[in-house]
């Protein structure tokens, strides 16, 4: 069976998932790939950069909030940060 889905290692958009990485995934034949964007999927998301939620030692309630989109604003802010700031801030910095 061919493998058509990928989860980028670490996966932070613009930090680990760059234009070059997206092109390499496309050339390798992947159809869908997930990055760590910390927000839900939107209709405009490209198939090779579908966001996934960062989970690390979350309580059940925190995980529930993330799945329901309560934390989507944080992911949206991180996507718009200047690249230098995005590289310096880890997803865990936003966990409670």
CSV table of N, CA and C in Angstrom, one decimal:
chain,number,residue,atom,x,y,z
A,1,UNK,N,0.8,-1.2,0.0
A,1,UNK,CA,0.0,0.0,0.0
A,1,UNK,C,0.9,1.3,0.0
A,2,UNK,N,0.5,2.2,-0.7
A,2,UNK,CA,1.2,3.5,-0.7
A,2,UNK,C,0.8,4.3,0.5
A,3,UNK,N,1.8,5.1,1.0
A,3,UNK,CA,1.5,6.0,2.1
A,3,UNK,C,1.3,7.4,1.5
A,4,UNK,N,0.1,7.9,1.8
A,4,UNK,CA,-0.2,9.2,1.2
A,4,UNK,C,-0.4,10.3,2.2
A,5,UNK,N,-0.2,10.0,3.5
A,5,UNK,CA,-0.4,11.0,4.6
A,5,UNK,C,0.9,11.1,5.4
A,6,UNK,N,1.2,12.3,5.9
A,6,UNK,CA,2.4,12.6,6.6
A,6,UNK,C,2.1,13.5,7.7
A,7,UNK,N,2.8,13.3,8.9
A,7,UNK,CA,2.8,14.3,9.9
A,7,UNK,C,4.3,14.8,10.0
A,8,UNK,N,4.5,16.1,9.7
A,8,UNK,CA,5.8,16.6,9.7
A,8,UNK,C,6.4,16.5,11.1
A,9,UNK,N,7.7,16.1,11.2
A,9,UNK,CA,8.3,16.0,12.5
A,9,UNK,C,8.4,17.5,13.1
A,10,UNK,N,8.1,17.6,14.3
A,10,UNK,CA,8.0,18.9,15.0
A,10,UNK,C,6.9,19.7,14.3
A,11,UNK,N,7.0,20.1,13.0
A,11,UNK,CA,5.8,20.5,12.3
A,11,UNK,C,5.4,22.0,12.4
A,12,UNK,N,6.2,22.8,13.0
A,12,UNK,CA,5.8,24.2,13.1
A,12,UNK,C,5.9,24.9,11.8
A,13,UNK,N,4.7,25.5,11.3
A,13,UNK,CA,4.7,26.2,10.1
A,13,UNK,C,5.7,27.3,10.0
A,14,UNK,N,6.4,27.5,8.9
A,14,UNK,CA,7.4,28.5,8.7
A,14,UNK,C,8.7,28.3,9.4
A,15,UNK,N,8.7,27.4,10.4
A,15,UNK,CA,9.9,27.0,11.1
A,15,UNK,C,10.4,25.7,10.6
A,16,UNK,N,9.6,24.6,10.7
A,16,UNK,CA,10.0,23.3,10.3
A,16,UNK,C,9.3,23.0,8.9
A,17,UNK,N,8.1,23.6,8.7
A,17,UNK,CA,7.4,23.3,7.5
A,17,UNK,C,7.5,24.6,6.6
A,18,UNK,N,8.5,24.6,5.7
A,18,UNK,CA,8.8,25.7,4.8
A,18,UNK,C,8.3,25.4,3.4
A,19,UNK,N,8.4,26.3,2.5
A,19,UNK,CA,8.0,26.1,1.1
A,19,UNK,C,8.8,24.9,0.5
A,20,UNK,N,10.1,24.8,0.9
A,20,UNK,CA,10.9,23.7,0.4
A,20,UNK,C,10.4,22.3,0.9
A,21,UNK,N,10.0,22.3,2.2
A,21,UNK,CA,9.5,21.1,2.8
A,21,UNK,C,8.2,20.7,2.1
A,22,UNK,N,7.3,21.6,1.9
A,22,UNK,CA,6.0,21.4,1.3
A,22,UNK,C,6.2,20.8,-0.1
A,23,UNK,N,7.2,21.4,-0.9
A,23,UNK,CA,7.5,20.9,-2.2
A,23,UNK,C,8.0,19.5,-2.2
A,24,UNK,N,8.9,19.2,-1.2
A,24,UNK,CA,9.5,17.9,-1.1
A,24,UNK,C,8.4,16.8,-0.8
A,25,UNK,N,7.4,17.2,0.1
A,25,UNK,CA,6.3,16.3,0.4
A,25,UNK,C,5.5,16.1,-0.8
A,26,UNK,N,5.2,17.1,-1.6
A,26,UNK,CA,4.4,16.9,-2.8
A,26,UNK,C,5.1,16.0,-3.8
A,27,UNK,N,6.4,16.3,-4.0
A,27,UNK,CA,7.2,15.5,-4.9
A,27,UNK,C,7.3,14.0,-4.5
A,28,UNK,N,7.3,13.8,-3.2
A,28,UNK,CA,7.3,12.4,-2.7
A,28,UNK,C,6.0,11.7,-2.8
A,29,UNK,N,5.0,12.4,-3.2
A,29,UNK,CA,3.7,11.7,-3.4
A,29,UNK,C,2.7,11.8,-2.3
A,30,UNK,N,3.0,12.6,-1.3
A,30,UNK,CA,2.0,12.8,-0.2
A,30,UNK,C,0.9,13.6,-0.7
A,31,UNK,N,-0.3,13.2,-0.2
A,31,UNK,CA,-1.5,14.0,-0.6
A,31,UNK,C,-2.0,14.9,0.5
A,32,UNK,N,-1.8,14.4,1.7
A,32,UNK,CA,-2.2,15.2,2.9
A,32,UNK,C,-1.1,15.1,3.9
A,33,UNK,N,-0.8,16.3,4.6
A,33,UNK,CA,0.2,16.3,5.6
A,33,UNK,C,-0.2,17.3,6.7
A,34,UNK,N,0.2,17.0,7.9
A,34,UNK,CA,-0.2,17.8,9.1
A,34,UNK,C,1.0,18.5,9.7
A,35,UNK,N,0.7,19.8,10.0
A,35,UNK,CA,1.7,20.6,10.7
A,35,UNK,C,1.1,20.9,12.1
A,36,UNK,N,1.9,21.5,13.0
A,36,UNK,CA,1.4,21.8,14.3
A,36,UNK,C,1.1,23.3,14.3
A,37,UNK,N,-0.2,23.6,14.0
A,37,UNK,CA,-0.6,25.0,14.0
A,37,UNK,C,-1.4,25.4,15.2
A,38,UNK,N,-1.8,24.5,16.0
A,38,UNK,CA,-2.6,24.8,17.2
A,38,UNK,C,-3.9,25.4,17.0
A,39,UNK,N,-4.6,25.0,15.9
A,39,UNK,CA,-5.9,25.4,15.7
A,39,UNK,C,-6.6,24.4,14.8
A,40,UNK,N,-7.9,24.6,14.7
A,40,UNK,CA,-8.7,23.6,13.9
A,40,UNK,C,-8.5,23.8,12.4
A,41,UNK,N,-9.0,22.9,11.6
A,41,UNK,CA,-8.9,23.0,10.1
A,41,UNK,C,-9.9,24.0,9.6
A,42,UNK,N,-9.4,24.7,8.6
A,42,UNK,CA,-10.3,25.7,7.9
A,42,UNK,C,-10.4,25.3,6.5
A,43,UNK,N,-11.5,25.7,5.8
A,43,UNK,CA,-11.6,25.3,4.4
A,43,UNK,C,-10.5,25.8,3.5
A,44,UNK,N,-9.8,26.9,3.8
A,44,UNK,CA,-8.8,27.4,3.0
A,44,UNK,C,-7.4,26.7,3.2
A,45,UNK,N,-7.3,25.8,4.2
A,45,UNK,CA,-6.1,25.1,4.5
A,45,UNK,C,-5.7,24.2,3.3
A,46,UNK,N,-4.4,24.3,2.9
A,46,UNK,CA,-3.9,23.4,1.8
A,46,UNK,C,-3.8,22.0,2.3
A,47,UNK,N,-4.0,21.0,1.5
A,47,UNK,CA,-3.9,19.6,1.9
A,47,UNK,C,-2.6,19.2,2.5
A,48,UNK,N,-1.5,19.9,2.0
A,48,UNK,CA,-0.1,19.5,2.6
A,48,UNK,C,0.2,20.4,3.8
A,49,UNK,N,-0.7,21.1,4.3
A,49,UNK,CA,-0.4,21.9,5.5
A,49,UNK,C,-1.6,22.0,6.4
A,50,UNK,N,-2.2,20.9,6.7
A,50,UNK,CA,-3.4,20.8,7.6
A,50,UNK,C,-2.9,20.9,9.0
A,51,UNK,N,-3.5,21.8,9.8
A,51,UNK,CA,-3.1,22.0,11.1
A,51,UNK,C,-3.5,20.8,12.1
A,52,UNK,N,-2.6,20.6,13.0
A,52,UNK,CA,-2.9,19.6,14.1
A,52,UNK,C,-2.7,20.3,15.4
A,53,UNK,N,-3.3,19.8,16.4
A,53,UNK,CA,-3.2,20.4,17.8
A,53,UNK,C,-2.0,19.8,18.5
A,54,UNK,N,-1.2,20.7,19.2
A,54,UNK,CA,-0.1,20.2,20.0
A,54,UNK,C,-0.7,19.8,21.3
A,55,UNK,N,-0.3,18.5,21.8
A,55,UNK,CA,-0.8,18.0,23.0
A,55,UNK,C,0.4,17.5,23.8
A,56,UNK,N,0.6,18.0,25.0
A,56,UNK,CA,1.7,17.5,25.9
A,56,UNK,C,1.2,17.6,27.3
A,57,UNK,N,1.0,16.5,27.9
A,57,UNK,CA,0.6,16.5,29.3
A,57,UNK,C,-0.7,17.4,29.6
A,58,UNK,N,-1.6,17.5,28.6
A,58,UNK,CA,-2.8,18.3,28.8
A,58,UNK,C,-3.8,17.5,29.7
A,59,UNK,N,-4.5,18.2,30.4
A,59,UNK,CA,-5.6,17.6,31.2
A,59,UNK,C,-6.7,17.3,30.2
A,60,UNK,N,-7.6,16.5,30.6
A,60,UNK,CA,-8.7,16.1,29.7
A,60,UNK,C,-9.5,17.4,29.4
A,61,UNK,N,-9.7,18.3,30.3
A,61,UNK,CA,-10.4,19.5,30.0
A,61,UNK,C,-9.7,20.4,29.0
A,62,UNK,N,-8.4,20.5,29.1
A,62,UNK,CA,-7.6,21.3,28.2
A,62,UNK,C,-7.7,20.7,26.8
A,63,UNK,N,-7.5,19.4,26.7
A,63,UNK,CA,-7.6,18.7,25.4
A,63,UNK,C,-9.0,18.9,24.8
A,64,UNK,N,-10.0,18.8,25.6
A,64,UNK,CA,-11.4,19.0,25.2
A,64,UNK,C,-11.5,20.4,24.6
A,65,UNK,N,-11.0,21.4,25.3
A,65,UNK,CA,-11.0,22.8,24.8
A,65,UNK,C,-10.3,23.0,23.5
A,66,UNK,N,-9.2,22.3,23.4
A,66,UNK,CA,-8.4,22.4,22.1
A,66,UNK,C,-9.2,21.8,21.0
A,67,UNK,N,-9.8,20.6,21.2
A,67,UNK,CA,-10.6,20.0,20.2
A,67,UNK,C,-11.8,20.8,19.7
A,68,UNK,N,-12.4,21.5,20.7
A,68,UNK,CA,-13.6,22.3,20.4
A,68,UNK,C,-13.3,23.6,19.9
A,69,UNK,N,-12.0,24.0,19.8
A,69,UNK,CA,-11.6,25.3,19.2
A,69,UNK,C,-11.4,26.4,20.1
A,70,UNK,N,-11.5,26.2,21.4
A,70,UNK,CA,-11.4,27.3,22.4
A,70,UNK,C,-10.0,27.9,22.2
A,71,UNK,N,-9.0,27.1,21.9
A,71,UNK,CA,-7.6,27.6,21.8
A,71,UNK,C,-7.2,28.0,20.4
A,72,UNK,N,-8.1,28.0,19.5
A,72,UNK,CA,-7.8,28.4,18.1
A,72,UNK,C,-7.2,29.8,17.9
A,73,UNK,N,-7.6,30.7,18.8
A,73,UNK,CA,-7.1,32.1,18.7
A,73,UNK,C,-5.5,32.1,18.9
A,74,UNK,N,-5.1,31.2,19.8
A,74,UNK,CA,-3.6,31.1,20.1
A,74,UNK,C,-2.9,30.7,18.8
A,75,UNK,N,-3.4,29.6,18.2
A,75,UNK,CA,-2.8,29.1,16.9
A,75,UNK,C,-2.9,30.2,15.8
A,76,UNK,N,-3.9,30.9,15.8
A,76,UNK,CA,-4.0,32.0,14.7
A,76,UNK,C,-3.0,33.1,15.0
A,77,UNK,N,-2.8,33.5,16.3
A,77,UNK,CA,-1.8,34.5,16.6
A,77,UNK,C,-0.4,34.0,16.2
A,78,UNK,N,-0.1,32.8,16.6
A,78,UNK,CA,1.2,32.2,16.3
A,78,UNK,C,1.5,32.2,14.8
A,79,UNK,N,0.5,32.0,14.0
A,79,UNK,CA,0.6,32.0,12.5
A,79,UNK,C,1.0,33.3,12.0
A,80,UNK,N,0.6,34.4,12.7
A,80,UNK,CA,0.8,35.7,12.2
A,80,UNK,C,2.0,36.4,12.9
A,81,UNK,N,2.6,35.7,13.8
A,81,UNK,CA,3.8,36.3,14.5
A,81,UNK,C,5.0,36.5,13.5
A,82,UNK,N,5.8,37.5,13.7
A,82,UNK,CA,7.0,37.6,12.9
A,82,UNK,C,7.8,36.2,13.0
A,83,UNK,N,8.4,35.8,11.9
A,83,UNK,CA,9.1,34.6,11.9
A,83,UNK,C,10.2,34.4,13.0
A,84,UNK,N,10.9,35.5,13.3
A,84,UNK,CA,11.9,35.4,14.4
A,84,UNK,C,11.3,35.1,15.7
A,85,UNK,N,10.1,35.6,16.0
A,85,UNK,CA,9.4,35.3,17.2
A,85,UNK,C,8.8,33.9,17.2
A,86,UNK,N,8.3,33.5,16.1
A,86,UNK,CA,7.7,32.1,16.0
A,86,UNK,C,8.8,31.1,16.2
A,87,UNK,N,10.0,31.3,15.7
A,87,UNK,CA,11.1,30.4,15.9
A,87,UNK,C,11.5,30.3,17.4
A,88,UNK,N,11.3,31.4,18.1
A,88,UNK,CA,11.8,31.4,19.5
A,88,UNK,C,10.7,30.9,20.5
A,89,UNK,N,9.5,30.8,20.1
A,89,UNK,CA,8.4,30.4,21.0
A,89,UNK,C,8.0,29.0,20.7
A,90,UNK,N,8.0,28.2,21.7
A,90,UNK,CA,7.6,26.8,21.5
A,90,UNK,C,6.1,26.6,21.8
A,91,UNK,N,5.4,25.6,21.2
A,91,UNK,CA,4.0,25.4,21.5
A,91,UNK,C,3.7,25.2,23.0
A,92,UNK,N,4.7,24.6,23.7
A,92,UNK,CA,4.5,24.4,25.1
A,92,UNK,C,4.4,25.7,25.9
A,93,UNK,N,4.9,26.8,25.4
A,93,UNK,CA,4.8,28.1,26.0
A,93,UNK,C,3.4,28.5,26.2
A,94,UNK,N,2.5,27.9,25.4
A,94,UNK,CA,1.1,28.3,25.4
A,94,UNK,C,0.2,27.4,26.3
A,95,UNK,N,0.8,26.3,26.8
A,95,UNK,CA,0.0,25.4,27.6
A,95,UNK,C,-0.1,25.9,29.0
A,96,UNK,N,-1.2,25.5,29.7
A,96,UNK,CA,-1.4,25.9,31.1
A,96,UNK,C,-1.2,24.7,32.0
